[in-house]
Protein backbone atom coordinates (compact mmCIF):
# COMPACT_ATOMS: atom_id res chain seq x y z
CA UNK A 1 0.00 0.00 0.00
CA UNK A 2 2.66 2.57 1.03
CA UNK A 3 5.56 2.44 -1.46
CA UNK A 4 8.79 1.35 0.18
CA UNK A 5 10.97 3.95 -1.55
CA UNK A 6 8.90 6.93 -0.45
CA UNK A 7 9.39 9.06 2.67
CA UNK A 8 6.44 10.24 4.74
CA UNK A 9 5.51 13.12 7.05
CA UNK A 10 3.30 13.24 10.14
CA UNK A 11 0.98 15.53 8.13
CA UNK A 12 0.49 12.67 5.63
CA UNK A 13 2.46 13.94 2.67
CA UNK A 14 4.90 11.70 0.80
CA UNK A 15 8.03 12.50 -1.17
CA UNK A 16 9.79 10.23 -3.65
CA UNK A 17 13.43 11.26 -4.12
CA UNK A 18 15.21 10.38 -7.36
CA UNK A 19 18.61 12.05 -7.52
CA UNK A 20 17.99 15.78 -7.04
CA UNK A 21 14.31 15.52 -8.03
CA UNK A 22 11.51 15.01 -5.55
CA UNK A 23 7.90 14.10 -6.34
CA UNK A 24 5.37 15.10 -3.67
CA UNK A 25 1.86 13.88 -2.95
CA UNK A 26 -0.54 13.05 -0.14
CA UNK A 27 -0.96 9.59 1.33
CA UNK A 28 -3.77 7.12 1.01
CA UNK A 29 -4.52 7.72 4.69
CA UNK A 30 -4.89 11.47 3.94
CA UNK A 31 -7.25 10.98 1.00
CA UNK A 32 -9.40 8.60 3.03
CA UNK A 33 -9.62 11.14 5.89
CA UNK A 34 -10.50 13.98 3.48
CA UNK A 35 -13.19 12.17 1.53
CA UNK A 36 -14.10 13.03 -2.07
CA UNK A 37 -11.54 15.53 -3.38
CA UNK A 38 -13.19 18.22 -5.51
CA UNK A 39 -10.50 20.86 -5.99
CA UNK A 40 -6.72 21.18 -5.81
CA UNK A 41 -4.72 24.39 -5.71
CA UNK A 42 -1.00 24.07 -6.46
CA UNK A 43 1.95 26.50 -6.48
CA UNK A 44 3.38 27.97 -9.66
CA UNK A 45 6.36 26.40 -11.41
CA UNK A 46 9.45 28.22 -10.18
CA UNK A 47 8.08 28.81 -6.66
CA UNK A 48 10.62 28.25 -3.87
CA UNK A 49 9.32 26.01 -1.10
CA UNK A 50 10.74 25.63 2.37
CA UNK A 51 10.19 22.52 4.45
CA UNK A 52 6.90 22.78 6.33
CA UNK A 53 5.65 25.66 4.19
CA UNK A 54 2.17 25.44 2.68
CA UNK A 55 2.43 24.38 -0.97
CA UNK A 56 -1.27 24.52 -1.73
CA UNK A 57 -4.65 23.17 -0.74
CA UNK A 58 -6.69 20.07 -1.34
CA UNK A 59 -10.43 20.55 -0.94
CA UNK A 60 -12.98 17.88 -0.28
CA UNK A 61 -16.73 18.41 -0.16
CA UNK A 62 -16.46 19.13 3.55
CA UNK A 63 -13.24 21.03 4.06
CA UNK A 64 -10.09 22.74 2.82
CA UNK A 65 -6.79 21.16 3.86
CA UNK A 66 -3.43 22.82 3.54
CA UNK A 67 -0.63 20.67 2.20
CA UNK A 68 2.82 21.25 3.68
CA UNK A 69 5.99 20.71 1.76
CA UNK A 70 7.96 17.73 3.17
CA UNK A 71 11.22 19.14 1.75
CA UNK A 72 12.82 22.38 0.50
CA UNK A 73 13.18 23.03 -3.19
CA UNK A 74 12.05 24.75 -6.35
CA UNK A 75 8.82 23.68 -8.05
CA UNK A 76 9.64 22.27 -11.52
CA UNK A 77 6.28 20.76 -12.43
CA UNK A 78 2.68 20.61 -11.21
CA UNK A 79 0.36 17.74 -12.06
CA UNK A 80 -1.88 18.89 -14.95
CA UNK A 81 -4.25 15.96 -14.38
CA UNK A 82 -5.55 17.38 -11.12
CA UNK A 83 -7.29 20.52 -12.40
CA UNK A 84 -9.82 18.48 -14.38
CA UNK A 85 -9.72 15.24 -12.39
CA UNK A 86 -9.02 16.09 -8.74
CA UNK A 87 -10.83 12.87 -7.70
CA UNK A 88 -7.77 10.93 -8.96
CA UNK A 89 -6.30 11.76 -5.53
CA UNK A 90 -8.86 9.39 -4.03
CA UNK A 91 -8.13 6.55 -6.43
CA UNK A 92 -4.35 6.77 -6.96
CA UNK A 93 -2.78 9.05 -4.33
CA UNK A 94 0.67 7.44 -4.48
CA UNK A 95 0.84 7.26 -8.28
CA UNK A 96 -0.80 9.33 -11.02
CA UNK A 97 -2.20 11.84 -8.51
CA UNK A 98 1.18 13.25 -7.44
CA UNK A 99 0.90 16.98 -6.72
CA UNK A 100 4.20 18.61 -7.64
CA UNK A 101 7.80 17.88 -8.57
CA UNK A 102 10.65 19.86 -7.06
CA UNK A 103 14.37 20.32 -7.54
CA UNK A 104 15.62 19.49 -4.06
CA UNK A 105 17.72 22.01 -2.17
CA UNK A 106 19.27 19.11 -0.24
CA UNK A 107 18.65 15.58 -1.63
CA UNK A 108 19.61 14.12 1.78
CA UNK A 109 16.93 16.09 3.62
CA UNK A 110 14.14 13.55 3.03
CA UNK A 111 16.06 10.74 4.76
CA UNK A 112 15.12 12.29 8.12
CA UNK A 113 11.43 11.61 7.35
CA UNK A 114 9.61 8.35 8.15
CA UNK A 115 10.08 5.39 5.85
CA UNK A 116 7.15 3.22 4.79
CA UNK A 117 7.30 0.90 7.82
CA UNK A 118 7.56 3.79 10.29
CA UNK A 119 4.67 5.64 8.62
CA UNK A 120 2.45 2.56 8.70
CA UNK A 121 3.20 2.13 12.40
CA UNK A 122 2.39 5.84 12.87
CA UNK A 123 -1.03 5.62 11.20
CA UNK A 124 -1.80 2.37 13.01
CA UNK A 125 -1.30 4.35 16.27
CA UNK A 126 -3.56 7.11 14.89
CA UNK A 127 -6.27 4.59 14.09
CA UNK A 128 -6.24 3.44 17.73
CA UNK A 129 -6.92 6.99 18.92
CA UNK A 130 -10.20 7.02 16.97
CA UNK B 1 -23.51 -1.33 8.14
CA UNK B 2 -22.90 -4.97 7.20
CA UNK B 3 -26.61 -5.69 7.34
CA UNK B 4 -27.35 -2.79 5.00
CA UNK B 5 -24.64 -3.53 2.49
CA UNK B 6 -26.87 -5.55 0.16
CA UNK B 7 -29.29 -2.59 0.04
CA UNK B 8 -26.44 -0.22 -1.01
CA UNK B 9 -26.53 1.51 2.38
CA UNK B 10 -23.64 3.97 2.95
CA UNK B 11 -22.71 6.00 6.03
CA UNK B 12 -24.14 9.54 6.17
CA UNK B 13 -23.31 12.27 8.68
CA UNK B 14 -23.30 15.99 9.36
CA UNK B 15 -21.54 16.84 6.09
CA UNK B 16 -24.30 15.28 4.02
CA UNK B 17 -26.96 16.90 6.17
CA UNK B 18 -25.33 20.32 5.70
CA UNK B 19 -25.25 19.87 1.89
CA UNK B 20 -28.94 18.93 1.94
CA UNK B 21 -29.75 21.96 4.08
CA UNK B 22 -27.78 24.29 1.82
CA UNK B 23 -29.33 22.94 -1.39
CA UNK B 24 -32.74 23.60 0.14
CA UNK B 25 -31.63 27.20 0.90
CA UNK B 26 -32.41 26.82 4.60
CA UNK B 27 -30.83 29.03 7.26
CA UNK B 28 -28.62 27.49 9.94
CA UNK B 29 -28.03 29.23 13.26
CA UNK B 30 -24.43 30.44 13.49
CA UNK B 31 -24.29 30.77 9.71
CA UNK B 32 -27.16 32.70 8.07
CA UNK B 33 -28.70 33.69 11.38
CA UNK B 34 -27.31 34.72 14.76
CA UNK B 35 -28.01 37.36 17.39
CA UNK B 36 -27.13 40.19 14.96
CA UNK B 37 -29.46 39.22 12.09
CA UNK B 38 -33.18 39.84 11.66
CA UNK B 39 -35.84 37.77 9.91
CA UNK B 40 -36.16 40.47 7.19
CA UNK B 41 -32.45 40.17 6.41
CA UNK B 42 -32.45 36.37 6.43
CA UNK B 43 -35.50 36.02 4.18
CA UNK B 44 -37.49 34.63 7.10
CA UNK B 45 -40.22 37.31 7.15
CA UNK B 46 -42.88 34.63 6.70
CA UNK B 47 -42.09 33.42 10.21
CA UNK B 48 -42.86 36.82 11.80
CA UNK B 49 -46.49 37.79 12.35
CA UNK B 50 -46.18 41.53 13.14
CA UNK B 51 -49.95 42.02 13.41
CA UNK B 52 -50.25 39.59 16.30
CA UNK B 53 -49.09 42.21 18.81
CA UNK B 54 -45.84 43.10 20.56
CA UNK B 55 -43.15 40.51 21.25
CA UNK B 56 -39.53 40.71 22.30
CA UNK B 57 -37.77 42.71 19.58
CA UNK B 58 -40.93 43.61 17.65
CA UNK B 59 -40.16 47.36 17.95
CA UNK B 60 -36.78 46.86 16.26
CA UNK B 61 -38.32 44.71 13.55
CA UNK B 62 -41.09 47.28 12.92
CA UNK B 63 -38.49 50.04 12.56
CA UNK B 64 -36.34 47.97 10.24
CA UNK B 65 -39.32 47.02 8.13
CA UNK B 66 -40.03 50.72 7.59
CA UNK B 67 -36.44 51.90 7.15
CA UNK B 68 -35.34 48.91 5.08
CA UNK B 69 -32.58 46.40 5.69
CA UNK B 70 -28.88 47.00 5.03
CA UNK B 71 -28.15 43.44 3.99
CA UNK B 72 -30.07 40.55 2.56
CA UNK B 73 -29.40 36.86 2.19
CA UNK B 74 -28.85 35.64 -1.37
CA UNK B 75 -27.84 32.44 -3.11
CA UNK B 76 -24.90 32.21 -5.47
CA UNK B 77 -23.17 29.74 -7.74
CA UNK B 78 -19.45 29.83 -8.45
CA UNK B 79 -18.43 30.64 -12.04
CA UNK B 80 -14.79 30.10 -11.08
CA UNK B 81 -13.68 26.51 -10.37
CA UNK B 82 -12.78 27.41 -6.81
CA UNK B 83 -15.14 26.96 -3.87
CA UNK B 84 -16.58 29.84 -1.84
CA UNK B 85 -16.94 28.68 1.75
CA UNK B 86 -18.30 29.91 5.08
CA UNK B 87 -16.81 33.21 6.20
CA UNK B 88 -15.16 34.21 2.91
CA UNK B 89 -15.60 37.91 1.98
CA UNK B 90 -17.95 38.88 -0.87
CA UNK B 91 -16.60 41.54 -3.24
CA UNK B 92 -18.82 43.75 -5.38
CA UNK B 93 -17.08 46.13 -7.76
CA UNK B 94 -13.81 45.13 -6.11
CA UNK B 95 -14.87 46.17 -2.60
CA UNK B 96 -15.84 43.96 0.31
CA UNK B 97 -19.63 44.11 0.50
CA UNK B 98 -20.62 41.07 2.52
CA UNK B 99 -19.73 37.59 3.61
CA UNK B 100 -20.47 34.01 2.66
CA UNK B 101 -22.60 32.43 5.38
CA UNK B 102 -22.55 28.87 4.03
CA UNK B 103 -20.84 27.55 0.93
CA UNK B 104 -19.49 24.41 -0.62
CA UNK B 105 -19.79 21.88 -3.37
CA UNK B 106 -23.25 20.54 -4.12
CA UNK B 107 -22.42 17.09 -5.55
CA UNK B 108 -26.00 16.46 -6.61
CA UNK B 109 -26.24 19.78 -8.52
CA UNK B 110 -22.67 19.38 -9.80
CA UNK B 111 -21.74 22.94 -8.94
CA UNK B 112 -20.33 24.98 -6.07
CA UNK B 113 -23.01 27.00 -4.32
CA UNK B 114 -23.42 29.18 -1.28
CA UNK B 115 -25.46 31.73 0.61
CA UNK B 116 -24.19 35.20 1.50
CA UNK B 117 -25.23 38.56 2.87
CA UNK B 118 -24.99 41.42 0.37
CA UNK B 119 -26.35 45.01 0.33
CA UNK B 120 -30.03 45.12 -0.75
CA UNK B 121 -29.17 47.04 -3.95
CA UNK B 122 -27.05 44.08 -5.12
CA UNK B 123 -29.58 41.29 -4.78
CA UNK B 124 -30.89 41.11 -8.37
CA UNK B 125 -30.69 37.59 -9.81
CA UNK B 126 -27.78 37.27 -12.22
CA UNK B 127 -25.71 39.94 -10.44
CA UNK B 128 -22.05 39.01 -10.77
CA UNK B 129 -20.10 39.08 -7.54
CA UNK B 130 -16.70 37.86 -6.47
CA UNK B 131 -15.72 35.71 -3.52
CA UNK B 132 -12.33 36.39 -1.99
CA UNK B 133 -10.70 32.96 -1.64
CA UNK B 134 -7.42 33.07 0.28
CA UNK B 135 -6.75 36.55 -1.06
CA UNK B 136 -7.79 35.92 -4.67
CA UNK B 137 -11.07 37.05 -6.22
CA UNK B 138 -13.18 34.28 -7.76
CA UNK B 139 -16.24 35.00 -9.94
CA UNK B 140 -19.74 33.98 -8.83
CA UNK B 141 -23.31 34.84 -9.84
CA UNK B 142 -26.50 35.28 -7.84
CA UNK B 143 -29.14 32.62 -8.46
CA UNK B 144 -32.54 32.01 -6.85
CA UNK B 145 -33.05 30.16 -3.58
CA UNK B 146 -33.68 27.33 -2.98
CA UNK B 147 -30.98 25.78 -5.14
CA UNK B 148 -32.96 22.58 -5.37
CA UNK B 149 -36.62 21.79 -5.02
CA UNK B 150 -37.85 18.24 -5.02
CA UNK B 151 -40.27 17.65 -7.91
CA UNK B 152 -43.78 17.40 -6.46
mmCIF file of C-alpha atoms in Angstrom, chain A residues 14-57:
data_model
loop_
_atom_site.group_PDB
_atom_site.id
_atom_site.type_symbol
_atom_site.label_atom_id
_atom_site.label_comp_id
_atom_site.label_asym_id
_atom_site.label_seq_id
_atom_site.Cartn_x
_atom_site.Cartn_y
_atom_site.Cartn_z
ATOM 1 C CA UNK A 14 4.902 11.699 0.805
ATOM 2 C CA UNK A 15 8.030 12.498 -1.172
ATOM 3 C CA UNK A 16 9.791 10.234 -3.647
ATOM 4 C CA UNK A 17 13.429 11.256 -4.117
ATOM 5 C CA UNK A 18 15.214 10.376 -7.355
ATOM 6 C CA UNK A 19 18.608 12.047 -7.516
ATOM 7 C CA UNK A 20 17.987 15.775 -7.040
ATOM 8 C CA UNK A 21 14.312 15.518 -8.027
ATOM 9 C CA UNK A 22 11.507 15.013 -5.549
ATOM 10 C CA UNK A 23 7.898 14.099 -6.337
ATOM 11 C CA UNK A 24 5.367 15.099 -3.667
ATOM 12 C CA UNK A 25 1.861 13.880 -2.953
ATOM 13 C CA UNK A 26 -0.543 13.052 -0.144
ATOM 14 C CA UNK A 27 -0.957 9.592 1.328
ATOM 15 C CA UNK A 28 -3.770 7.119 1.009
ATOM 16 C CA UNK A 29 -4.520 7.724 4.695
ATOM 17 C CA UNK A 30 -4.887 11.470 3.943
ATOM 18 C CA UNK A 31 -7.249 10.976 1.000
ATOM 19 C CA UNK A 32 -9.404 8.604 3.033
ATOM 20 C CA UNK A 33 -9.621 11.141 5.887
ATOM 21 C CA UNK A 34 -10.495 13.975 3.481
ATOM 22 C CA UNK A 35 -13.187 12.172 1.527
ATOM 23 C CA UNK A 36 -14.104 13.032 -2.071
ATOM 24 C CA UNK A 37 -11.538 15.528 -3.377
ATOM 25 C CA UNK A 38 -13.191 18.221 -5.513
ATOM 26 C CA UNK A 39 -10.497 20.861 -5.986
ATOM 27 C CA UNK A 40 -6.716 21.178 -5.811
ATOM 28 C CA UNK A 41 -4.722 24.393 -5.714
ATOM 29 C CA UNK A 42 -1.001 24.072 -6.459
ATOM 30 C CA UNK A 43 1.951 26.497 -6.475
ATOM 31 C CA UNK A 44 3.375 27.965 -9.665
ATOM 32 C CA UNK A 45 6.360 26.397 -11.407
ATOM 33 C CA UNK A 46 9.447 28.225 -10.180
ATOM 34 C CA UNK A 47 8.084 28.810 -6.664
ATOM 35 C CA UNK A 48 10.616 28.253 -3.870
ATOM 36 C CA UNK A 49 9.323 26.014 -1.095
ATOM 37 C CA UNK A 50 10.743 25.629 2.370
ATOM 38 C CA UNK A 51 10.187 22.519 4.454
ATOM 39 C CA UNK A 52 6.901 22.781 6.330
ATOM 40 C CA UNK A 53 5.654 25.655 4.193
ATOM 41 C CA UNK A 54 2.168 25.440 2.676
ATOM 42 C CA UNK A 55 2.432 24.383 -0.972
ATOM 43 C CA UNK A 56 -1.275 24.523 -1.729
ATOM 44 C CA UNK A 57 -4.654 23.171 -0.735
#
